[in-house]
Short mmCIF file of C-alpha atoms and ligand atoms in Angstrom, two decimals:
data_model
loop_
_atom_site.label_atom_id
_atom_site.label_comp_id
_atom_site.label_asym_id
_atom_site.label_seq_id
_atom_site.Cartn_x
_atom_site.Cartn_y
_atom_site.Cartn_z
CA UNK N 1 -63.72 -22.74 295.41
CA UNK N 2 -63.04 -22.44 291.48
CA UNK N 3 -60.57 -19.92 290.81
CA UNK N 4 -61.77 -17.20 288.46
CA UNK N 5 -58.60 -16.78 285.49
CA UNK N 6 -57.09 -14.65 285.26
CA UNK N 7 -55.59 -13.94 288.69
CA UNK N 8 -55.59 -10.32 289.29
CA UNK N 9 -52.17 -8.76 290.42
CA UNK N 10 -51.63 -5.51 288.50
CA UNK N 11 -53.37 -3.93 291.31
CA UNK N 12 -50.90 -0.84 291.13
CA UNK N 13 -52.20 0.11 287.31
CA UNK N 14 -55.64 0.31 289.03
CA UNK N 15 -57.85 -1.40 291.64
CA UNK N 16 -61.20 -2.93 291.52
CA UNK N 17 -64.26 -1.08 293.02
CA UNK N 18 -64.98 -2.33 296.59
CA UNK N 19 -68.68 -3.11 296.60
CA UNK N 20 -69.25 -0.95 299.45
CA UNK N 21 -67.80 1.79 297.17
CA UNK N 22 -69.85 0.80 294.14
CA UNK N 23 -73.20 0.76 296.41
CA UNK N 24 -72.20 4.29 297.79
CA UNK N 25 -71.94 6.42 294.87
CA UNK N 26 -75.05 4.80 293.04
CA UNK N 27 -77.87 7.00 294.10
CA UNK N 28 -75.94 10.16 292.82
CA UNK N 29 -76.23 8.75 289.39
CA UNK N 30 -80.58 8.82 289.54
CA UNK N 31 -82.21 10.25 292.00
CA UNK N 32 -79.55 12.06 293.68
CA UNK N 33 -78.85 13.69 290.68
CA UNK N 34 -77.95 17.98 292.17
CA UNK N 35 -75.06 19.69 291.24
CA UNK N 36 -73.40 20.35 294.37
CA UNK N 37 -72.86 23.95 293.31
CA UNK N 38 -76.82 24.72 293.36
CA UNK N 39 -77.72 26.72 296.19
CA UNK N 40 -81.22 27.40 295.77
CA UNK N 41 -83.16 23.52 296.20
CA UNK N 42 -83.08 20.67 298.29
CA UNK N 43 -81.29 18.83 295.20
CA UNK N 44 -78.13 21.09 294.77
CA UNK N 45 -77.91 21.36 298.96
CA UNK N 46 -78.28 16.88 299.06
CA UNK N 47 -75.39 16.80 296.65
CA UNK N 48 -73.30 19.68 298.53
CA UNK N 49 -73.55 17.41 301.51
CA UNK N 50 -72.57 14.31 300.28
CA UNK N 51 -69.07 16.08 298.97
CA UNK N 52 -68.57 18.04 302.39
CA UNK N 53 -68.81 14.68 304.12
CA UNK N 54 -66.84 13.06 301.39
CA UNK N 55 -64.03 15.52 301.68
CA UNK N 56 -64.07 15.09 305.38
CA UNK N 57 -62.61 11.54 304.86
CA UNK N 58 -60.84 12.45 301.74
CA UNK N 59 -58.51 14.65 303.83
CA UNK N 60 -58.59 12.84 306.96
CA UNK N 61 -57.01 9.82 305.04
CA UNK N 62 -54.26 12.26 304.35
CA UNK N 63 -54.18 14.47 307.59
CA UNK N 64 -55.26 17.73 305.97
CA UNK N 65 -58.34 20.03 306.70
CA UNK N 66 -60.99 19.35 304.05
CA UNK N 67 -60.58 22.79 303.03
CA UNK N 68 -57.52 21.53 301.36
CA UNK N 69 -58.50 19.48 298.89
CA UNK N 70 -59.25 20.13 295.26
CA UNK N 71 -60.93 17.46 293.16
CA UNK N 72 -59.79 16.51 290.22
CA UNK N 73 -60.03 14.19 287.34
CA UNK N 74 -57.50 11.99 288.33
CA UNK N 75 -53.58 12.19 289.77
CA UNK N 76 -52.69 13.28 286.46
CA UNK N 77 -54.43 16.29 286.26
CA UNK N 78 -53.58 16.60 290.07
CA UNK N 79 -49.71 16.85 289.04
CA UNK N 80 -49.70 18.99 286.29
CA UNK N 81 -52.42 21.30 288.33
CA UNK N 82 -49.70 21.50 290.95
CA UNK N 83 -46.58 21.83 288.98
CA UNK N 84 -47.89 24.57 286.10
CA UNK N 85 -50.06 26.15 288.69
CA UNK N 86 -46.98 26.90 291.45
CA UNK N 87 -44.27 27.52 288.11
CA UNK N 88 -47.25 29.97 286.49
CA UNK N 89 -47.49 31.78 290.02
CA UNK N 90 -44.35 33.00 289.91
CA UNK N 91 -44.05 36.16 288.48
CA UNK N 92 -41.01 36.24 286.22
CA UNK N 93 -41.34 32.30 285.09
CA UNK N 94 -38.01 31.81 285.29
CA UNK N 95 -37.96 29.33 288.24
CA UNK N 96 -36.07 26.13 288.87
CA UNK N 97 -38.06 22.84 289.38
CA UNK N 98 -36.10 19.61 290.92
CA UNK N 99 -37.77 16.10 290.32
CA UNK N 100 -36.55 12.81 289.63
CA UNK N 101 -36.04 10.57 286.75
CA UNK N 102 -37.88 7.63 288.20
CA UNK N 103 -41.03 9.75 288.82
CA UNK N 104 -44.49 8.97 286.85
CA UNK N 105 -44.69 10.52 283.44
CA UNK N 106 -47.77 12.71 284.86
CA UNK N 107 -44.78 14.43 286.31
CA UNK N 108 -41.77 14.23 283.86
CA UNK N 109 -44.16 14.85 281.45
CA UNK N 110 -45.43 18.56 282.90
CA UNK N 111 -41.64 19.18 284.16
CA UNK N 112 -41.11 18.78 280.19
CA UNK N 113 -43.70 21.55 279.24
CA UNK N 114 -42.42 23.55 282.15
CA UNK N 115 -38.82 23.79 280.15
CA UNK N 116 -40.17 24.28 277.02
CA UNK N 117 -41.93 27.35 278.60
CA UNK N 118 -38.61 28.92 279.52
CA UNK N 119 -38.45 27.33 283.26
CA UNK N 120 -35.35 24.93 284.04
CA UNK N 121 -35.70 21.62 285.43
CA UNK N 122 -33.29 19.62 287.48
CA UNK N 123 -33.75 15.22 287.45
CA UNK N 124 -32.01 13.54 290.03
CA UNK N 125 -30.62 10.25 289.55
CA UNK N 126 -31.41 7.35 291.78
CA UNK N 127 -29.44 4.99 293.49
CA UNK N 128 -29.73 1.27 292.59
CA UNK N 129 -31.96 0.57 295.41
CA UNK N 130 -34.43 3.08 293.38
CA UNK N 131 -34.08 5.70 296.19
CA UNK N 132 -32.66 9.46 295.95
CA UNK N 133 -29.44 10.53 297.31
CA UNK N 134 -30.37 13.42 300.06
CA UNK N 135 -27.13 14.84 299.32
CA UNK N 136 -27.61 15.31 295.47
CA UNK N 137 -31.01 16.79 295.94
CA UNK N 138 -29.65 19.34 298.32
CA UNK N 139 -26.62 20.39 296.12
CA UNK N 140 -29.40 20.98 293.55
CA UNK N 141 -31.06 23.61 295.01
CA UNK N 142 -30.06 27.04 293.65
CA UNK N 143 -31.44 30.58 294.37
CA UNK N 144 -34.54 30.38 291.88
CA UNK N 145 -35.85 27.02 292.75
CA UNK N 146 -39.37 26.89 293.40
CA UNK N 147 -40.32 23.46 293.82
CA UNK N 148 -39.04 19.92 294.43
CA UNK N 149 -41.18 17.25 293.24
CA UNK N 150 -41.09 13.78 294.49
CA UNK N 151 -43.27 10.98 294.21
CA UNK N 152 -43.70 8.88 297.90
CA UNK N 153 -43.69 5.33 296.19
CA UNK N 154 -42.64 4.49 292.84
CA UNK N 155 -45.67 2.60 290.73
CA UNK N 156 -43.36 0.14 289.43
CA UNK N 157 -40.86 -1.16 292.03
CA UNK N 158 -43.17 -0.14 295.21
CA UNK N 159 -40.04 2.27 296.53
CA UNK N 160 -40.78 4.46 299.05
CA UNK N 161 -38.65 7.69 299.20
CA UNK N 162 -37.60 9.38 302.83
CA UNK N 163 -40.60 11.82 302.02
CA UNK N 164 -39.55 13.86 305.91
CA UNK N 165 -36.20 14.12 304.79
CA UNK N 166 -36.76 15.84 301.53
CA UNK N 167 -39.74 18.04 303.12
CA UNK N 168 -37.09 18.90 305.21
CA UNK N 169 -34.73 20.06 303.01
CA UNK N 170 -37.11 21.78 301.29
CA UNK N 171 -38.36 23.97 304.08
CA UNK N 172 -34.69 24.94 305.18
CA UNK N 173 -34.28 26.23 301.46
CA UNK N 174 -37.95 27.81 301.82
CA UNK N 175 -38.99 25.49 298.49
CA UNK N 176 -42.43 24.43 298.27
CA UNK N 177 -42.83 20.46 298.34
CA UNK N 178 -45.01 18.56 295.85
CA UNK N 179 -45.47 14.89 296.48
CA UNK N 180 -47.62 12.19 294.29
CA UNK N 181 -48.58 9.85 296.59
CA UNK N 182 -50.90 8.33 293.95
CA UNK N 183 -49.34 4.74 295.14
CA UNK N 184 -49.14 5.46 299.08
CA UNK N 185 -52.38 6.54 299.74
CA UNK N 186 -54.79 4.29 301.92
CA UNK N 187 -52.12 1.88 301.52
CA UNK N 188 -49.60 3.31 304.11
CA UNK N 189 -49.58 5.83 306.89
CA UNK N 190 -49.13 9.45 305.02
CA UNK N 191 -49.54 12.40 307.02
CA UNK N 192 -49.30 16.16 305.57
CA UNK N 193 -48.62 17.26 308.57
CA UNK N 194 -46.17 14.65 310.31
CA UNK N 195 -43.82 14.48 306.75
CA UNK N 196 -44.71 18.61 306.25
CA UNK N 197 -45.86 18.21 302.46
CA UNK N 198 -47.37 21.26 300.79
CA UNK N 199 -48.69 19.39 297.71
CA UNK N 200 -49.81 16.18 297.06
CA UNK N 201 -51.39 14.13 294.60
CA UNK N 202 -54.06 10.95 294.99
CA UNK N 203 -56.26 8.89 292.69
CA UNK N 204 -59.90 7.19 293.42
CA UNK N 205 -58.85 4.10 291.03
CA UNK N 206 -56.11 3.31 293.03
CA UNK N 207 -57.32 2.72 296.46
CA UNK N 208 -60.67 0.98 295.58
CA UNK N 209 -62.48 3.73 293.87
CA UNK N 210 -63.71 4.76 290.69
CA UNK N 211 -61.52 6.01 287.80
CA UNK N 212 -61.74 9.70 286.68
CA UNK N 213 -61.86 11.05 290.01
CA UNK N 214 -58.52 12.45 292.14
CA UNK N 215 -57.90 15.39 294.40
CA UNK N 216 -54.41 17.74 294.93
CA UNK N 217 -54.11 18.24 298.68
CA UNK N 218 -52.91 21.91 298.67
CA UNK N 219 -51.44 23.32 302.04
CA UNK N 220 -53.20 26.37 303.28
CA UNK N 221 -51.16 27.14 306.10
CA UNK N 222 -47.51 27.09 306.81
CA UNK N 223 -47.00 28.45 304.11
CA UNK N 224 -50.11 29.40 302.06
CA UNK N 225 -49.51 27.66 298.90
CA UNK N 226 -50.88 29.32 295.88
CA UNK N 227 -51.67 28.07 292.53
CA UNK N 228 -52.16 29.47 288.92
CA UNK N 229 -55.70 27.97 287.91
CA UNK N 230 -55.10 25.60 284.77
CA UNK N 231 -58.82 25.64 284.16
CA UNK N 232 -61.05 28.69 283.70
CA UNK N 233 -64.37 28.39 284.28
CA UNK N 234 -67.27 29.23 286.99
CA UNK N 235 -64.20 29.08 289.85
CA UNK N 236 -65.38 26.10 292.10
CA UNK N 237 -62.86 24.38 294.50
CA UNK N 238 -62.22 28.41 295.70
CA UNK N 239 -60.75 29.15 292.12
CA UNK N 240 -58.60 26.32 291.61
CA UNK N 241 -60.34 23.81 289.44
CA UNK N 242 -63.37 25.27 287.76
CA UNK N 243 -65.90 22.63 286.63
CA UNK N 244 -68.96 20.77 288.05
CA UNK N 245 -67.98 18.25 290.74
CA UNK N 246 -68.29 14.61 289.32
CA UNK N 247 -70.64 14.21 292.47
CA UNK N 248 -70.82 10.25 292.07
CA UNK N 249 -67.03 10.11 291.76
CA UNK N 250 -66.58 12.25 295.13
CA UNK N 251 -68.66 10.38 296.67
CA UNK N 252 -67.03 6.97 295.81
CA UNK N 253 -63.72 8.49 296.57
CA UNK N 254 -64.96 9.46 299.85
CA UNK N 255 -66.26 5.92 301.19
CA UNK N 256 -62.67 4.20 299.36
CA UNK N 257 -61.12 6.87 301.42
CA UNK N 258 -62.61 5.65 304.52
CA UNK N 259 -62.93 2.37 303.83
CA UNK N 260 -58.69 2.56 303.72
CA UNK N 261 -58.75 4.35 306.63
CA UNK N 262 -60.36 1.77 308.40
CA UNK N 263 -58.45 -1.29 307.01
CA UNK N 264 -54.95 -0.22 306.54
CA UNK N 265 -53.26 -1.58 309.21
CA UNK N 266 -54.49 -5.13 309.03
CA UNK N 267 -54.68 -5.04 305.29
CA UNK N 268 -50.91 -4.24 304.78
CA UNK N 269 -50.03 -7.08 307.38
CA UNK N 270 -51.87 -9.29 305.43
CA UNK N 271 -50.65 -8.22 301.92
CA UNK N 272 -47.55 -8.40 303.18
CA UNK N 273 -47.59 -11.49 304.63
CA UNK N 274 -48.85 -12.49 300.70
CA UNK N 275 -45.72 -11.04 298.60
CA UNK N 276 -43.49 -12.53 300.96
CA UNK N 277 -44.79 -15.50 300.77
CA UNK N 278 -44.78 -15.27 297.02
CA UNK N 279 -41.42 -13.70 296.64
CA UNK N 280 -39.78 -16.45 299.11
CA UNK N 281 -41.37 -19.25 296.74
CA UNK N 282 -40.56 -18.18 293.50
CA UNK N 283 -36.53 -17.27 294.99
CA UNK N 284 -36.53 -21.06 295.12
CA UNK N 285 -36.21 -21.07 292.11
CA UNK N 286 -32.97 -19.21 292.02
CA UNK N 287 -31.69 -16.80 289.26
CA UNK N 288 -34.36 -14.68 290.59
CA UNK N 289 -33.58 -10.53 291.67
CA UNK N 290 -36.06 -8.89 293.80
CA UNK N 291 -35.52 -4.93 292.89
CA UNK N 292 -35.18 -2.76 295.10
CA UNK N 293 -34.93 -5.18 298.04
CA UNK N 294 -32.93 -2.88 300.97
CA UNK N 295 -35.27 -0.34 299.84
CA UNK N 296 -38.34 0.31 301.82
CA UNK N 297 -41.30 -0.56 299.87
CA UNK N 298 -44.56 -0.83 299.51
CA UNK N 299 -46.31 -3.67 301.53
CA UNK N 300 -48.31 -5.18 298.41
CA UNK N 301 -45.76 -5.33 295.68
CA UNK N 302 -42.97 -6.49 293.89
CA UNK N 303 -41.22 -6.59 291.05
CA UNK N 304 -38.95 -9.42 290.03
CA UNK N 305 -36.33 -9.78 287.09
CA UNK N 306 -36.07 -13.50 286.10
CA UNK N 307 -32.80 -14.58 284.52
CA UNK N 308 -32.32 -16.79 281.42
CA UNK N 309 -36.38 -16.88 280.84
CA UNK N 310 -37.63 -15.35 277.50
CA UNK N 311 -39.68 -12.68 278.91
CA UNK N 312 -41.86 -12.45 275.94
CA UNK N 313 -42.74 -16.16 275.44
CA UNK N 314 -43.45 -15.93 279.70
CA UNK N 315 -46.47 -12.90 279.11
CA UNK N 316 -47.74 -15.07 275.99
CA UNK N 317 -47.92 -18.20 278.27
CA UNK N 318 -48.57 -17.37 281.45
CA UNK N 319 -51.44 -14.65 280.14
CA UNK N 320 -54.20 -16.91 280.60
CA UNK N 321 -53.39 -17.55 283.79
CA UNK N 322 -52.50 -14.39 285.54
CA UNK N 323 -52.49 -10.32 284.82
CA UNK N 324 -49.67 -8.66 286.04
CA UNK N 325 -47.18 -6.22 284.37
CA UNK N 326 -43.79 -5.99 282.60
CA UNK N 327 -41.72 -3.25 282.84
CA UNK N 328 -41.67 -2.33 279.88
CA UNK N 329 -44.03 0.15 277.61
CA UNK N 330 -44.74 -0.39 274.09
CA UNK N 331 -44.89 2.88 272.49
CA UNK N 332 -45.86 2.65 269.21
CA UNK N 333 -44.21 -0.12 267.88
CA UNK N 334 -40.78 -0.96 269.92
CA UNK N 335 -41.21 -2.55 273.27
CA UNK N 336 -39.32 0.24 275.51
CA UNK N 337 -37.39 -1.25 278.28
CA UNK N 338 -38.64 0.85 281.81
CA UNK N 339 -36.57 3.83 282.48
CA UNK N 340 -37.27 3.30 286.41
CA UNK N 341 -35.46 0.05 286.27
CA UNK N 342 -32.90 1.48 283.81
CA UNK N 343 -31.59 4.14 285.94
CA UNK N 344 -32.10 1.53 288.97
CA UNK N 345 -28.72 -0.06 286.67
CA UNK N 346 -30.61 -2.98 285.21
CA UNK N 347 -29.43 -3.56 281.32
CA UNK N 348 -32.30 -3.95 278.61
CA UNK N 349 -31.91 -7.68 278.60
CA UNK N 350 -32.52 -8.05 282.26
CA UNK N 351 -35.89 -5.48 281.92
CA UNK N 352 -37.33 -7.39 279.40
CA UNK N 353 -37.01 -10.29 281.85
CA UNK N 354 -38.77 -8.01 284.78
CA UNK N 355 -42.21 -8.48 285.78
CA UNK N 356 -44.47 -6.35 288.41
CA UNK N 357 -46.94 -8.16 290.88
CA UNK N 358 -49.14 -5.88 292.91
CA UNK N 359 -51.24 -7.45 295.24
CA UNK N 360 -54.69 -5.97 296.68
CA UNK N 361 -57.89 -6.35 299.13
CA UNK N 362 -59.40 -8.83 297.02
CA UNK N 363 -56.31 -10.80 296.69
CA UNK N 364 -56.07 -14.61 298.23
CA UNK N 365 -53.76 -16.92 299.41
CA UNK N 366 -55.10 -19.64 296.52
CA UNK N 367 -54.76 -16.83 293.79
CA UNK N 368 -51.16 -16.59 295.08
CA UNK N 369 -50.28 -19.91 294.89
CA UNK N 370 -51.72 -20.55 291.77
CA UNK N 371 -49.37 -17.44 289.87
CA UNK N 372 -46.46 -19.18 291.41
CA UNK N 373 -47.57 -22.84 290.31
CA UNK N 374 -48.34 -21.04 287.09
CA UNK N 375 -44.67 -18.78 286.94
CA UNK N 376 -42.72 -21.88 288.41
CA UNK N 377 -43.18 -24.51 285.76
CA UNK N 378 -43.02 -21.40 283.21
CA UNK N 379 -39.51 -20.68 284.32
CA UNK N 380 -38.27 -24.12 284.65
CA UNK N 381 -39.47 -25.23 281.15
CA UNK N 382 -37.50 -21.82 279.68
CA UNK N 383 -34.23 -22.71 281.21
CA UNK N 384 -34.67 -26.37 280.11
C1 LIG J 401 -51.66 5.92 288.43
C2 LIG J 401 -50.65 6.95 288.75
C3 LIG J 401 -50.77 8.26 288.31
C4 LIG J 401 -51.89 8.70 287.40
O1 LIG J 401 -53.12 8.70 288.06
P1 LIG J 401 -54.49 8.94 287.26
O2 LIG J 401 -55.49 9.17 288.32
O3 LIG J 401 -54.70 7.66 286.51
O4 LIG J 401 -54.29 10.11 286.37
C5 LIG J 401 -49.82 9.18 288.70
N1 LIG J 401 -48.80 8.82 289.49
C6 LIG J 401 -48.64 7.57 289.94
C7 LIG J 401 -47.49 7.24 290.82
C8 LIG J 401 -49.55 6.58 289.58
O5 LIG J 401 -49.38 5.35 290.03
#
């Protein structure tokens, strides 16, 4: 079988469509065309249906009721919907918010706008391995804290935080618990109920589905959470996100949603089996740190800091051959080393030298081998 170039294995910036997903959401685009929020014909009650049965799996993925989720247009939107709207529901706007530095900017970005609104924010440090100190989070909790906020795998390292332990903690301080799980979803077991989360946040293009399409899972009992609306409008999703459901989009999430459900278990065995093997051969070549390693991670990724390579020549050359990520973000015109990996202790040098592979369903075994052929003989050239 020819090998189509480049070798996909950025899968954590965004998956491909399944098929089965792509086939799914089609008809809603022509002749399935109702807005799910008509009541009076056959075409607004066709398109209600498809949602209620694509919630159903939506939340079932997650463990919730279906009467818990609110779509959105994306985990983005998800976060800051959570964040401003619990923050804005407060009535004196004074609260305290604790996240962590190594969360997603579609969180350290809204915890930002939260302090410039008056409200104080605490960001907890991480420990080498990339994971939060239970103690530290605890000894941050003060009188007026409202919310803790922390993501259940990181995007870039694949670290996966002791999400019952900090929903614990939270409930003993009666704080209300926001998670992004925009990385765990339909890739591990997450549960609302077994790790007690009150908020979480998901994304379609990350587990095989469309992009532009996400949901907040929002706990209705135990406690009731309630949210300021960010969005005014005709008040669909019972007043939290006003708008007309992207009907296509819920539907597609809906079938990825299942489809996960469905292949989880065998798919992380086999994606693990896949990064092992591809971590074990390119440690042969020594000089090689897997981050995060006593960590638990993600099944389908990695990321890898290569020593005395040129981390810029190795993108350049190795482009054509395979997609993957550094970890690092131009913005604007400086290449800015990640501050995940920074606060992880890794100096600037060492980022520029760090590399994320995420594996995914349409991942093989001779794509695999090829990114290591293609990464060996890169590395070996560099150090000479
Ligand atoms: C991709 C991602 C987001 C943003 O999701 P969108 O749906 O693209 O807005 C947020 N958090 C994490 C951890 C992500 O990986």
């Amino acid at each position: 079988m020819t090998l189509k170039l480049p070798v996909y294995l950025d899968n954590n910036a965004t998956t491909p469509m399944d098929p089965a997903v792509l086939e799914e959401m089609l008809p809603y685009f022509s002749e399935k065309f109702g807005n799910a929020a008509s009541r009076t014909h056959s075409y607004g009650w066709e398109a209600e249906e498809a949602v209620d049965i694509a919630r159903e799996n939506i939340a079932s993925v997650i463990g919730a009721h279906p009467q818990e989720i609110v779509f959105t247009s994306g985990a983005t939107e998800a976060a800051n919907l959570a964040i401003k709207g619990v923050w804005e529901n407060n009535p004196d706007q004074k609260g305290h918010i604790i996240t962590v530095v190594s969360e997603h900017k579609a969180v350290l970005d809204t915890c930002k706008y939260i302090e410039r609104k008056g409200g104080s924010v605490t960001y907890l440090e991480i420990q080498p391995n990339g994971l939060v100190d239970l103690n530290d989070l605890e000894k941050a909790i003060t009188a007026q804290t409202l919310l803790i906020a922390v993501m259940y795998a990181n995007n870039e390292t694949g670290v996966i935080q002791p999400i019952k332990a900090i929903s614990a903690i939270a409930k003993a301080h009666g704080v209300i618990f926001f998670t992004d799980a925009t990385q765990a979803v339909g890739k591990i077991p997450v549960d609302v109920q077994e790790d007690d989360i009150d908020l979480l946040a998901f994304s379609a293009h990350k587990l095989y589905g469309p992009k532009g399409v996400g949901a907040l899972y929002v706990r209705k009992k135990n406690p009731t959470v309630t949210l300021t609306a960010q969005i005014e409008g005709g008040g669909h999703e019972r007043n939290m996100r006003s708008g007309t459901l992207n009907v296509p989009g819920v539907v597609a999430f809906g079938k990825a949603c299942e489809i996960c459900g469905e292949k989880m278990a065998s798919e992380s065995l086999r994606l693990r089996s896949l990064r092992d093997h591809f971590e074990k051969q390119l440690l042969a070549l020594q000089h090689i740190d897997i981050n995060a390693v006593t960590a638990p991670r993600l099944p389908h990724a990695t990321n890898i800091s290569f020593h005395d390579i040129d981390g810029e020549k190795m993108i350049f050359e190795a482009g054509s051959d395979i997609a993957f990520s550094r970890s690092s973000a131009c913005t604007s015109a400086t290449l800015e080393p990640s501050y995940v990996l920074k606060a992880m202790g890794l100096s600037n040098e060492l980022i520029h030298n760090t590399f994320r592979f995420s594996f995914g369903r349409f991942s093989t075994e001779q794509q695999v081998d090829h990114a290591v052929a293609v990464i060996s003989k890169i590395v070996k050239e560099h150090r000479g």
